[in-house]
Short mmCIF file of N, CA and C in Angstrom, two decimals:
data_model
loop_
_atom_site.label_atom_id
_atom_site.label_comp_id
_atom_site.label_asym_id
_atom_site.label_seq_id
_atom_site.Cartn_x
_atom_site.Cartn_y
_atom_site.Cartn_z
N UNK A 1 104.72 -75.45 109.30
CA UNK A 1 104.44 -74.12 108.80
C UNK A 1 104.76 -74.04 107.31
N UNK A 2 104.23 -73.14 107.05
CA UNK A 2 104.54 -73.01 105.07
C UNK A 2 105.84 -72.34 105.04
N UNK A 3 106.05 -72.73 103.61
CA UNK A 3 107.86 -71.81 103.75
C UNK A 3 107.18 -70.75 102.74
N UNK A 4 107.91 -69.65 103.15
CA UNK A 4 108.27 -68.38 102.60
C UNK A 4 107.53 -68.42 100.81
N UNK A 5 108.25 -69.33 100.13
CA UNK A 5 107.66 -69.40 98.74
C UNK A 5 106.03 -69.98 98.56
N UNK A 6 105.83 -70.49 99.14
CA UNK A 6 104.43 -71.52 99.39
C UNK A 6 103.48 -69.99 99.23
N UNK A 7 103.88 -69.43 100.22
CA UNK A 7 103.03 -67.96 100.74
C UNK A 7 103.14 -67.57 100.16
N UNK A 8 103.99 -66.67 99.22
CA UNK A 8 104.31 -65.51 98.22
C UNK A 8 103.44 -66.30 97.12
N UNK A 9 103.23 -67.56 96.90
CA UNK A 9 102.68 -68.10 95.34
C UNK A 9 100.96 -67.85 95.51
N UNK A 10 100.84 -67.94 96.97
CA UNK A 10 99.31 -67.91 97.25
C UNK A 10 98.74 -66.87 96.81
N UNK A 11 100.06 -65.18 97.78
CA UNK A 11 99.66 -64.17 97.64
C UNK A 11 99.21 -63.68 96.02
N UNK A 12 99.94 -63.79 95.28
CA UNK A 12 100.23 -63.79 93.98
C UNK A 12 99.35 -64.14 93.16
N UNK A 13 98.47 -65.79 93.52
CA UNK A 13 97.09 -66.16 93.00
C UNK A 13 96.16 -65.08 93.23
N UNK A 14 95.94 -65.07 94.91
CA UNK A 14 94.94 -64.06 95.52
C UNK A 14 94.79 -62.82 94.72
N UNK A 15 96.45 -62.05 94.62
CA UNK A 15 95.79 -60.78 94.00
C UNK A 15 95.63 -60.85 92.90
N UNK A 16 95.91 -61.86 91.59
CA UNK A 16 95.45 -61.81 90.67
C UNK A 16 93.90 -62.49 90.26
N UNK A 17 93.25 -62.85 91.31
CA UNK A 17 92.25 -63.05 91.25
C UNK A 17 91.27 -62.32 91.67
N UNK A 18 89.84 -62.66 91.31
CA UNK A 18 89.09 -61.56 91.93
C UNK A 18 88.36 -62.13 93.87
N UNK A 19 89.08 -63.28 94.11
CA UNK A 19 88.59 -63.31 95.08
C UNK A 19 88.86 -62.20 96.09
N UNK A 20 88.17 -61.57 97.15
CA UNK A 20 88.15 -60.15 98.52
C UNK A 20 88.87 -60.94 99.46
N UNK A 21 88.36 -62.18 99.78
CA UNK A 21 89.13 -62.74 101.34
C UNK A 21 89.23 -64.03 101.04
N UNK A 22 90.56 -64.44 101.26
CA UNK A 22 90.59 -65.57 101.97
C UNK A 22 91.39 -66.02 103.21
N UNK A 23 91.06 -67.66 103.70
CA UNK A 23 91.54 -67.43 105.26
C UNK A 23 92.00 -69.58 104.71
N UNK A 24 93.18 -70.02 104.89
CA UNK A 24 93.93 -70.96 105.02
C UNK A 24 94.79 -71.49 106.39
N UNK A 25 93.78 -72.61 107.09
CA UNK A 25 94.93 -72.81 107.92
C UNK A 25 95.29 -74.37 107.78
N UNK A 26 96.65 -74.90 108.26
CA UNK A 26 96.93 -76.24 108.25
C UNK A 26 98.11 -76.50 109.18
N UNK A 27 97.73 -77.65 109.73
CA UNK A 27 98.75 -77.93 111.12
C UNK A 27 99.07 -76.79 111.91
N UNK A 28 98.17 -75.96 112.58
CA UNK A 28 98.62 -74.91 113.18
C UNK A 28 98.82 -73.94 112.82
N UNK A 29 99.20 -73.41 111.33
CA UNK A 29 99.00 -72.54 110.81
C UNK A 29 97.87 -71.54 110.02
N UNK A 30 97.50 -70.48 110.42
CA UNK A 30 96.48 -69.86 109.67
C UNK A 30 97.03 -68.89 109.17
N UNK A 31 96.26 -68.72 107.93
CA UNK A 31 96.56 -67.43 107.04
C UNK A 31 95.66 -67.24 106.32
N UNK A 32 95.44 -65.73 106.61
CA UNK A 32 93.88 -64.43 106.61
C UNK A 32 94.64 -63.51 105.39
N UNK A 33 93.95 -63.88 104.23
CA UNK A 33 94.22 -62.60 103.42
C UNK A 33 93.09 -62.12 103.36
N UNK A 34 93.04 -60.51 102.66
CA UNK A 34 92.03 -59.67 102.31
C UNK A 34 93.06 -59.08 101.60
N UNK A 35 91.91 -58.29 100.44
CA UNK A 35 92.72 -57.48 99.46
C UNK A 35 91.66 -56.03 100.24
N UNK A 36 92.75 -55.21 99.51
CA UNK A 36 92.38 -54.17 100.18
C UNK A 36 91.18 -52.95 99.17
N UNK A 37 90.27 -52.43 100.40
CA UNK A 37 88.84 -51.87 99.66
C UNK A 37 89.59 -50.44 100.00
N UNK A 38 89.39 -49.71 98.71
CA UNK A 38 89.66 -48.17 98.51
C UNK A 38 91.29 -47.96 98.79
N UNK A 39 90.83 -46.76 99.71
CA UNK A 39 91.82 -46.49 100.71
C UNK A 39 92.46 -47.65 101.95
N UNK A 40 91.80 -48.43 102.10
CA UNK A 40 91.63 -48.82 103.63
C UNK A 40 92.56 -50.17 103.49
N UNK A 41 93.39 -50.03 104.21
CA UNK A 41 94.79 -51.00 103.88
C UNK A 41 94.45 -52.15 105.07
N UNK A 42 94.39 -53.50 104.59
CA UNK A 42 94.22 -54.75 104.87
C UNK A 42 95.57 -55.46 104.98
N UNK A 43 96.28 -55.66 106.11
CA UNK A 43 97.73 -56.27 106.35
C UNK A 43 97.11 -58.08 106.15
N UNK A 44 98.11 -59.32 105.73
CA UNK A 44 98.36 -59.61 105.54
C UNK A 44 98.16 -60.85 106.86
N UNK A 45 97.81 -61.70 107.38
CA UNK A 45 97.88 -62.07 108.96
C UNK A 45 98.19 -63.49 108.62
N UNK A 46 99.79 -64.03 109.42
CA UNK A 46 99.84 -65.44 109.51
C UNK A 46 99.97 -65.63 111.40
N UNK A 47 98.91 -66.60 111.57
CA UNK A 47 98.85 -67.17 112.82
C UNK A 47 99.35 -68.18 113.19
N UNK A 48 99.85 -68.63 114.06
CA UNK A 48 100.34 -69.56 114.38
C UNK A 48 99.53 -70.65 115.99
N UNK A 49 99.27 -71.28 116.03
CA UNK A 49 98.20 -71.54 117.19
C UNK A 49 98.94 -72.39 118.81
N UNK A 50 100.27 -71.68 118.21
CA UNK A 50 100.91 -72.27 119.13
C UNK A 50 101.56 -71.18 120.43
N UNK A 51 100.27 -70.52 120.73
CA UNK A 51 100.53 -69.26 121.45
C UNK A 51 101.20 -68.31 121.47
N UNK A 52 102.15 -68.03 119.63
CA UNK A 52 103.32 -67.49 119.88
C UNK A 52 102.21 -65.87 119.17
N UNK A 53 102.77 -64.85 118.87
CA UNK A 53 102.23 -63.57 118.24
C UNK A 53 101.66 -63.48 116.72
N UNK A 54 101.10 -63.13 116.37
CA UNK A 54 100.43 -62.46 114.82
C UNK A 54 101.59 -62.16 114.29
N UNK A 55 102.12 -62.73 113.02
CA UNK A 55 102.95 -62.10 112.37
C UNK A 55 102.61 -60.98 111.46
N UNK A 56 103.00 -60.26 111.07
CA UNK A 56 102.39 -59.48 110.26
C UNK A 56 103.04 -59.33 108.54
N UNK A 57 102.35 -60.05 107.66
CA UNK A 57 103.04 -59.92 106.20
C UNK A 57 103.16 -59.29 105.20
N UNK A 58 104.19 -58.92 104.44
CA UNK A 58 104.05 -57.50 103.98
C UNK A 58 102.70 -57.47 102.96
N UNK A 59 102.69 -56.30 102.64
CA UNK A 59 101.12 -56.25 101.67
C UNK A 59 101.59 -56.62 100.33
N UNK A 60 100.32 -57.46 99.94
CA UNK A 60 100.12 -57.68 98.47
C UNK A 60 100.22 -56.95 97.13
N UNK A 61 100.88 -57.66 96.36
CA UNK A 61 101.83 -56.60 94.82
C UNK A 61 100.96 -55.56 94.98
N UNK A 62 99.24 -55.84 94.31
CA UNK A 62 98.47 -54.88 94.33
C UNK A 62 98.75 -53.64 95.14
N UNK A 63 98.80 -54.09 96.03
CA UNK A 63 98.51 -52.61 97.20
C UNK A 63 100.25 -52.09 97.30
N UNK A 64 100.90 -52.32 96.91
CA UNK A 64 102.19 -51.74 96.85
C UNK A 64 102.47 -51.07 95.64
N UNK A 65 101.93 -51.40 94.49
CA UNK A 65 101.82 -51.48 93.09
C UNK A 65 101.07 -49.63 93.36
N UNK A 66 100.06 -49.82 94.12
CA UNK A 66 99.37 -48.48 94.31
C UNK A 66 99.85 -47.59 95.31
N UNK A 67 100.47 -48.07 96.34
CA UNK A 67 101.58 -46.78 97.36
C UNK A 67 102.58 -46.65 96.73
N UNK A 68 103.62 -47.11 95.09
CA UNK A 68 104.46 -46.58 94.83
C UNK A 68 103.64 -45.77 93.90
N UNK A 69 102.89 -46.04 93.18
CA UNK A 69 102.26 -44.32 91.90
C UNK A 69 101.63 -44.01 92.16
N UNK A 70 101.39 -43.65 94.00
CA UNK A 70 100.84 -42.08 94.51
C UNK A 70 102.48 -41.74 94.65
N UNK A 71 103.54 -42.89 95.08
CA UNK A 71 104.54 -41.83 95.27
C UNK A 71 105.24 -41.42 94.65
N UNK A 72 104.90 -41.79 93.13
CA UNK A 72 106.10 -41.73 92.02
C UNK A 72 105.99 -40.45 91.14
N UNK A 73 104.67 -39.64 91.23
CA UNK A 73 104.71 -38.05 90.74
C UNK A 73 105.93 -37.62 91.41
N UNK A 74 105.83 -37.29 92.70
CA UNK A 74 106.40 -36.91 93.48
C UNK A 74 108.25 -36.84 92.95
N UNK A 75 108.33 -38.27 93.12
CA UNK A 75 110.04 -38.47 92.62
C UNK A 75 110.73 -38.08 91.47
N UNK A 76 109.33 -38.19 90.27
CA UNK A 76 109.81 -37.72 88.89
C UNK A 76 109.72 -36.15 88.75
N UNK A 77 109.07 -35.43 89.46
CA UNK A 77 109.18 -34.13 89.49
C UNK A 77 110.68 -33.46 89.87
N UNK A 78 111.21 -34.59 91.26
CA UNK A 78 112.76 -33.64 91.84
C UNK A 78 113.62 -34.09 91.10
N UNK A 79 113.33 -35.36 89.82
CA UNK A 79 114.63 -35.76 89.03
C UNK A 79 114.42 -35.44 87.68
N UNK A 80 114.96 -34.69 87.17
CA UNK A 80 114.58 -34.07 85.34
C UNK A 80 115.20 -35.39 84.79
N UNK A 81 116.54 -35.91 85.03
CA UNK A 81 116.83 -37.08 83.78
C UNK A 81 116.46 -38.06 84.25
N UNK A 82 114.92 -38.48 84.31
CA UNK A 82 113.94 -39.52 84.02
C UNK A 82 114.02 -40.16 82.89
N UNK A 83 114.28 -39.03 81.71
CA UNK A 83 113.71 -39.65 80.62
C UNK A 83 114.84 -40.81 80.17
N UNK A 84 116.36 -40.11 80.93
CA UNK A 84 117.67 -41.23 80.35
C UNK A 84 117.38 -42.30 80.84
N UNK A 85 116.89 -42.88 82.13
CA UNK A 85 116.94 -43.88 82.61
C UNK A 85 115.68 -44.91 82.23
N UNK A 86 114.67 -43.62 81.69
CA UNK A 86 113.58 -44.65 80.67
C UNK A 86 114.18 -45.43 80.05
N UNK A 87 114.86 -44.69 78.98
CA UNK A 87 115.71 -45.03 77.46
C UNK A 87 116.32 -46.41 77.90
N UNK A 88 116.98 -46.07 79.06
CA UNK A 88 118.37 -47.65 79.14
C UNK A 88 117.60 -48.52 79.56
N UNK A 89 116.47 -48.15 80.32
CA UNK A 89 115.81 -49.54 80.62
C UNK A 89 115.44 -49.85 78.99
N UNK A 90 114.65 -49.51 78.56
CA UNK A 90 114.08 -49.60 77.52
C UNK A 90 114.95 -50.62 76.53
N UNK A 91 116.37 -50.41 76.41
CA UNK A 91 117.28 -51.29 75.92
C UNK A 91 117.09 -52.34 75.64
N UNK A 92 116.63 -52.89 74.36
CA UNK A 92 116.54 -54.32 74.01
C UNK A 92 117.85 -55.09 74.77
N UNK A 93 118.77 -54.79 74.46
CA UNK A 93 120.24 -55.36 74.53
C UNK A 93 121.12 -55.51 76.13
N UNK A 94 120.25 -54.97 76.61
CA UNK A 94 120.29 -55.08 78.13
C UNK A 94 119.20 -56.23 78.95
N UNK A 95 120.09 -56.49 80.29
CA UNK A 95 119.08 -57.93 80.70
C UNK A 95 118.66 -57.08 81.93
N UNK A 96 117.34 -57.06 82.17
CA UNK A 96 117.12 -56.64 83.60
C UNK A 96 117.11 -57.69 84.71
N UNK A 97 117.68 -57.56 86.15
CA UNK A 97 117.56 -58.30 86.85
C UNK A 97 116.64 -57.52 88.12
N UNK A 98 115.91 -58.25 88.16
CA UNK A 98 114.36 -57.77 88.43
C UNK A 98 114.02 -58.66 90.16
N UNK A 99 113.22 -58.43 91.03
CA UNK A 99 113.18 -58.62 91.95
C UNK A 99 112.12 -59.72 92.03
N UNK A 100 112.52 -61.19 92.83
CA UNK A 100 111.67 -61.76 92.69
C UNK A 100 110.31 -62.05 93.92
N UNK A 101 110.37 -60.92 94.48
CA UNK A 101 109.76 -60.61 95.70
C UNK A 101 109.60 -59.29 96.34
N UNK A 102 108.38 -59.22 96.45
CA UNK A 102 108.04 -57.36 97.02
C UNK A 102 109.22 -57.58 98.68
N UNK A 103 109.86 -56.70 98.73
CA UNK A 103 110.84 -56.06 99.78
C UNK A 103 111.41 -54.99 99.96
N UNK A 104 112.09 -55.03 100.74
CA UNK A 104 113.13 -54.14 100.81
C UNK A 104 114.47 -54.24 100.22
N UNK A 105 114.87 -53.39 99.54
CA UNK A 105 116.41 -53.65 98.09
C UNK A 105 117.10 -53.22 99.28
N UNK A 106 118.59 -54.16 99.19
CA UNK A 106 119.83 -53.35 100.34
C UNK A 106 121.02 -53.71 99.36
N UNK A 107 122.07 -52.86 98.53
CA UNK A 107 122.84 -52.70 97.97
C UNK A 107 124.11 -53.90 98.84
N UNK A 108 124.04 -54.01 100.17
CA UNK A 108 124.74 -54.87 100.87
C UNK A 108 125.03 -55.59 102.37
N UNK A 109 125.45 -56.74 102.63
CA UNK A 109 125.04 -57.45 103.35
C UNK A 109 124.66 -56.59 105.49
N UNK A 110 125.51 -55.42 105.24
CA UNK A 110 125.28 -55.03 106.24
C UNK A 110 125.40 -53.28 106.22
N UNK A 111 125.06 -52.28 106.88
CA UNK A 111 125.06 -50.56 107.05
C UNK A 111 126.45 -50.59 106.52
N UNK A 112 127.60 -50.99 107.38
CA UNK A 112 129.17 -50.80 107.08
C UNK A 112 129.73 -51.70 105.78
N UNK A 113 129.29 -52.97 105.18
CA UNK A 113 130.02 -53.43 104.62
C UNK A 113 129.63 -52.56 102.73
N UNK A 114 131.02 -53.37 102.34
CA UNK A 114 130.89 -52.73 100.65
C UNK A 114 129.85 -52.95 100.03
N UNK A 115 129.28 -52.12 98.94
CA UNK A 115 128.01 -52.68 98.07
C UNK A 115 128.78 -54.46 97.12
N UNK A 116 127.40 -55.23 97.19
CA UNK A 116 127.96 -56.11 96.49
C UNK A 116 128.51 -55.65 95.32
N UNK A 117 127.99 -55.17 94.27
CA UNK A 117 128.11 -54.59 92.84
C UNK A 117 127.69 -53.25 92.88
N UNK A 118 128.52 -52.81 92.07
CA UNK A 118 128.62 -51.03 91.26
C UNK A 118 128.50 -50.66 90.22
N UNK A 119 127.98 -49.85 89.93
CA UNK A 119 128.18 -49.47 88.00
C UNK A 119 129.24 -50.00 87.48
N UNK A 120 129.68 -50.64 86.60
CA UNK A 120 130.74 -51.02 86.02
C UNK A 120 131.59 -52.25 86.30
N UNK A 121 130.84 -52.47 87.44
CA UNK A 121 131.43 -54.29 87.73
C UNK A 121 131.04 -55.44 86.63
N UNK A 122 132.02 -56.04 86.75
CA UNK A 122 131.73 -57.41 86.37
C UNK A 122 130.69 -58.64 87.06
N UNK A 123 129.51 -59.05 86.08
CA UNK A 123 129.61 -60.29 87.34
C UNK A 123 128.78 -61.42 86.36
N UNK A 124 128.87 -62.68 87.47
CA UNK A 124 128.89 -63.74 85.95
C UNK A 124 127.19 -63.87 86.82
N UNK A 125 126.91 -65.66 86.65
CA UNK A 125 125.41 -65.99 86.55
C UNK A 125 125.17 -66.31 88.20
N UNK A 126 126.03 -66.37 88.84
CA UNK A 126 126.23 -67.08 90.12
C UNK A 126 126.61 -65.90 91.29
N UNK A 127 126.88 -64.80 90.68
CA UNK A 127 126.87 -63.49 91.53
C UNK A 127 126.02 -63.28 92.32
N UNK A 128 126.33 -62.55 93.64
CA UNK A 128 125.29 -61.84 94.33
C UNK A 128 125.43 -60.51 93.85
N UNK A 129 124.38 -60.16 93.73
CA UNK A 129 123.95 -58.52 93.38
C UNK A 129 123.64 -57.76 94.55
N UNK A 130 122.80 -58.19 94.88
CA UNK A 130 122.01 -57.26 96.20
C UNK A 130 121.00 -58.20 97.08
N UNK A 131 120.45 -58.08 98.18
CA UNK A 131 119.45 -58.87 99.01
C UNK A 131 117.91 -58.05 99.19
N UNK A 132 117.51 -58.95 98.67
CA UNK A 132 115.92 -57.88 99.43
C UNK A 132 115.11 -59.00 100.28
N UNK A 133 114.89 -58.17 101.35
CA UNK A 133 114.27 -58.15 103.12
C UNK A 133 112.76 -58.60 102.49
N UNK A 134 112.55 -59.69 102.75
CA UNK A 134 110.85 -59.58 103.06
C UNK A 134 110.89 -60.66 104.24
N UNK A 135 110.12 -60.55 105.15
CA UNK A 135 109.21 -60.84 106.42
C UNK A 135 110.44 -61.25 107.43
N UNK A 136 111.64 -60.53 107.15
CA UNK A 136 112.48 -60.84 108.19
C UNK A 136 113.58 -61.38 107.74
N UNK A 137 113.40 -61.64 106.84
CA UNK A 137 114.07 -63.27 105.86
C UNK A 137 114.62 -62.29 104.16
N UNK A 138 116.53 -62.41 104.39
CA UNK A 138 117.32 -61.91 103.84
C UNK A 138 117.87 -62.81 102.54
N UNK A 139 116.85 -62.46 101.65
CA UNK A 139 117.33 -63.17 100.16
C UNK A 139 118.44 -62.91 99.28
N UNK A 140 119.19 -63.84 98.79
CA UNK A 140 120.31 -62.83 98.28
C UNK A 140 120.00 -63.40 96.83
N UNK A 141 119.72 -62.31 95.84
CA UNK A 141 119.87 -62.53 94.64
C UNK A 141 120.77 -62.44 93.88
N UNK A 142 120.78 -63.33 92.81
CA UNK A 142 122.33 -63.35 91.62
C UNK A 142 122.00 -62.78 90.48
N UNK A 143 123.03 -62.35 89.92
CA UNK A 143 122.93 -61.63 88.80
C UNK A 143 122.05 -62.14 87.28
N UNK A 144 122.19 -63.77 87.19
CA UNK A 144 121.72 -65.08 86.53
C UNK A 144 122.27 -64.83 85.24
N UNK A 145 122.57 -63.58 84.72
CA UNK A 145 123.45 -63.73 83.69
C UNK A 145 124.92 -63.26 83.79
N UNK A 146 125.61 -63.37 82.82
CA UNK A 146 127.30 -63.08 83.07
C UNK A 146 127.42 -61.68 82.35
N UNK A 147 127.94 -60.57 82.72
CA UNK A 147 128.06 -59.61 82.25
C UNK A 147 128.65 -58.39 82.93
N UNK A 148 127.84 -56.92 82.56
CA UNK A 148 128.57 -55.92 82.86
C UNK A 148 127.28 -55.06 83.63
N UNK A 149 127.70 -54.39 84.97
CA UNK A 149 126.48 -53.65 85.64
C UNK A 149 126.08 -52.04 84.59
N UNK A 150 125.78 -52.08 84.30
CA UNK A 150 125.73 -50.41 83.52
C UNK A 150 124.71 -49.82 84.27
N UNK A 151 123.36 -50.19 85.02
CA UNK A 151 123.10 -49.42 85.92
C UNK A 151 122.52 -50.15 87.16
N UNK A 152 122.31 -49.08 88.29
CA UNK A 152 121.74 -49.34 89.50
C UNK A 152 120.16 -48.82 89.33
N UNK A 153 118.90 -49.44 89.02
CA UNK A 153 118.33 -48.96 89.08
C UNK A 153 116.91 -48.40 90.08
N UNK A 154 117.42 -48.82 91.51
CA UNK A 154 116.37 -48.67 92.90
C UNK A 154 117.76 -48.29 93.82
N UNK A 155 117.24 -47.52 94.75
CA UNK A 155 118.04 -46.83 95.97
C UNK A 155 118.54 -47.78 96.76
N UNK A 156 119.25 -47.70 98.00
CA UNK A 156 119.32 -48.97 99.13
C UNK A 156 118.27 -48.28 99.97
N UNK A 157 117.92 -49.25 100.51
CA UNK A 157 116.99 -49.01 101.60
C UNK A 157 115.54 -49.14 100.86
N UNK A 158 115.11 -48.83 99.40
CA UNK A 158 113.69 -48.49 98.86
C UNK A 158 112.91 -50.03 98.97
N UNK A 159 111.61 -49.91 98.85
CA UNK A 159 110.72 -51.05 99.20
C UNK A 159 110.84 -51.18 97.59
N UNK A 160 110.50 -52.54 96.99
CA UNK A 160 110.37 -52.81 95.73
C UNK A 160 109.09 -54.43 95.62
N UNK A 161 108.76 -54.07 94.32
CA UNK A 161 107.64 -55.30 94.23
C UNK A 161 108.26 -56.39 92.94
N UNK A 162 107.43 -57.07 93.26
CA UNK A 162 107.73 -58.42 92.76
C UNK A 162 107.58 -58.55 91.08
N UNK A 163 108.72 -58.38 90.62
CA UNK A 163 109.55 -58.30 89.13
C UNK A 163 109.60 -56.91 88.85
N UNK A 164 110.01 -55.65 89.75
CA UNK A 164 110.32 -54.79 89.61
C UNK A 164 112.11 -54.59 88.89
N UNK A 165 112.56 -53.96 88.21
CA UNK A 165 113.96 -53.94 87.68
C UNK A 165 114.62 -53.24 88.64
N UNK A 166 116.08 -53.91 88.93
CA UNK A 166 117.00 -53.42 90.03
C UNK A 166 118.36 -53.19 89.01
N UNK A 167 118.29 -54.42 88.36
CA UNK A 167 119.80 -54.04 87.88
C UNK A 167 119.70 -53.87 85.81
N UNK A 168 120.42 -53.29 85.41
CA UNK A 168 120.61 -53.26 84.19
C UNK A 168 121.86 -54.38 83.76
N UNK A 169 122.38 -54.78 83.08
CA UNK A 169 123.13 -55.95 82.66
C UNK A 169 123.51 -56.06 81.05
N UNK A 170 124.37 -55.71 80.82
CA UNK A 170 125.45 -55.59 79.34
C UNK A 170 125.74 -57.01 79.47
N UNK A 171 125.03 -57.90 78.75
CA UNK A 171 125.79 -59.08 78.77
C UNK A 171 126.95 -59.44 77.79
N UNK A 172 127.96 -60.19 78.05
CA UNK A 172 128.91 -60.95 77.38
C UNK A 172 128.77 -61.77 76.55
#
């Protein structure tokens, strides 16, 4: 079967290309992309031919890229200081640590346990920051530089795409 990165590099060609469909299978494995027409949302399909179920993979940057700015009027309307958190991203002098995979962001390893990092922590290049969920499979990302958190910038629980900014970073 393909690993996890193999797939995400495909997806990634696909939607930056103009190909509509494609369909890859090898040793038992198949995989059916389609990009998606209009409205009409096209999931993602890896098969396996070894009688086990359809997995289902999350959707492509594109089409996530477009269910977060129908939903992002919405969010900037109930929060007025938008514009501060423009600004700090905006920060030359700050490192963003950015998501290297559309998922789900989780502040920490489980509902009950502590967030890895907080506003104002320390953390060097080898830190865990936070994990984001894609297809089942719990990534834990590091901070990659050494420094200071100055902000949190995605919720726990929010879906995020691939090089979206999570963390802000005062480096040392």
């Amino acid at each position: 079967m393909l690993k996890i990165q193999e797939i995400r590099e495909i997806i990634k060609l696909i939607d930056q290309s103009s190909i509509e469909k494609f369909t890859f299978e090898s040793e038992g494995t198949k995989i059916k992309l389609e990009k998606a027409n209009g409205t009409k949302h096209q999931p993602v399909q890896v098969e396996q031919r070894k009688e086990e179920p359809v997995q289902q993979v999350q959707p492509s940057v594109q089409e996530t890229k477009k269910e977060q700015s129908e939903q992002a009027p919405a969010k900037q309307e109930s929060k007025e200081p938008s514009t501060e958190t423009s600004a700090a991203e905006n920060d030359p002098s700050l490192h963003k640590i950015t998501s290297p995979m559309v998922g789900t962001f989780y502040k920490s390893s489980s509902p009950d346990a502590d967030p890895y990092v907080q506003t104002g922590d320390s953390v060097k290049t080898d830190s865990i920051v936070c994990i984001v969920e894609a297809m089942k499979l719990f990534n834990e990302i590091e901070a990659e530089v050494s420094g200071e958190i100055v902000e949190i910038l995605v919720e726990d629980g929010q879906l995020v795409e691939y090089g979206q900014p999570l963390f802000l970073v005062k480096q040392k």
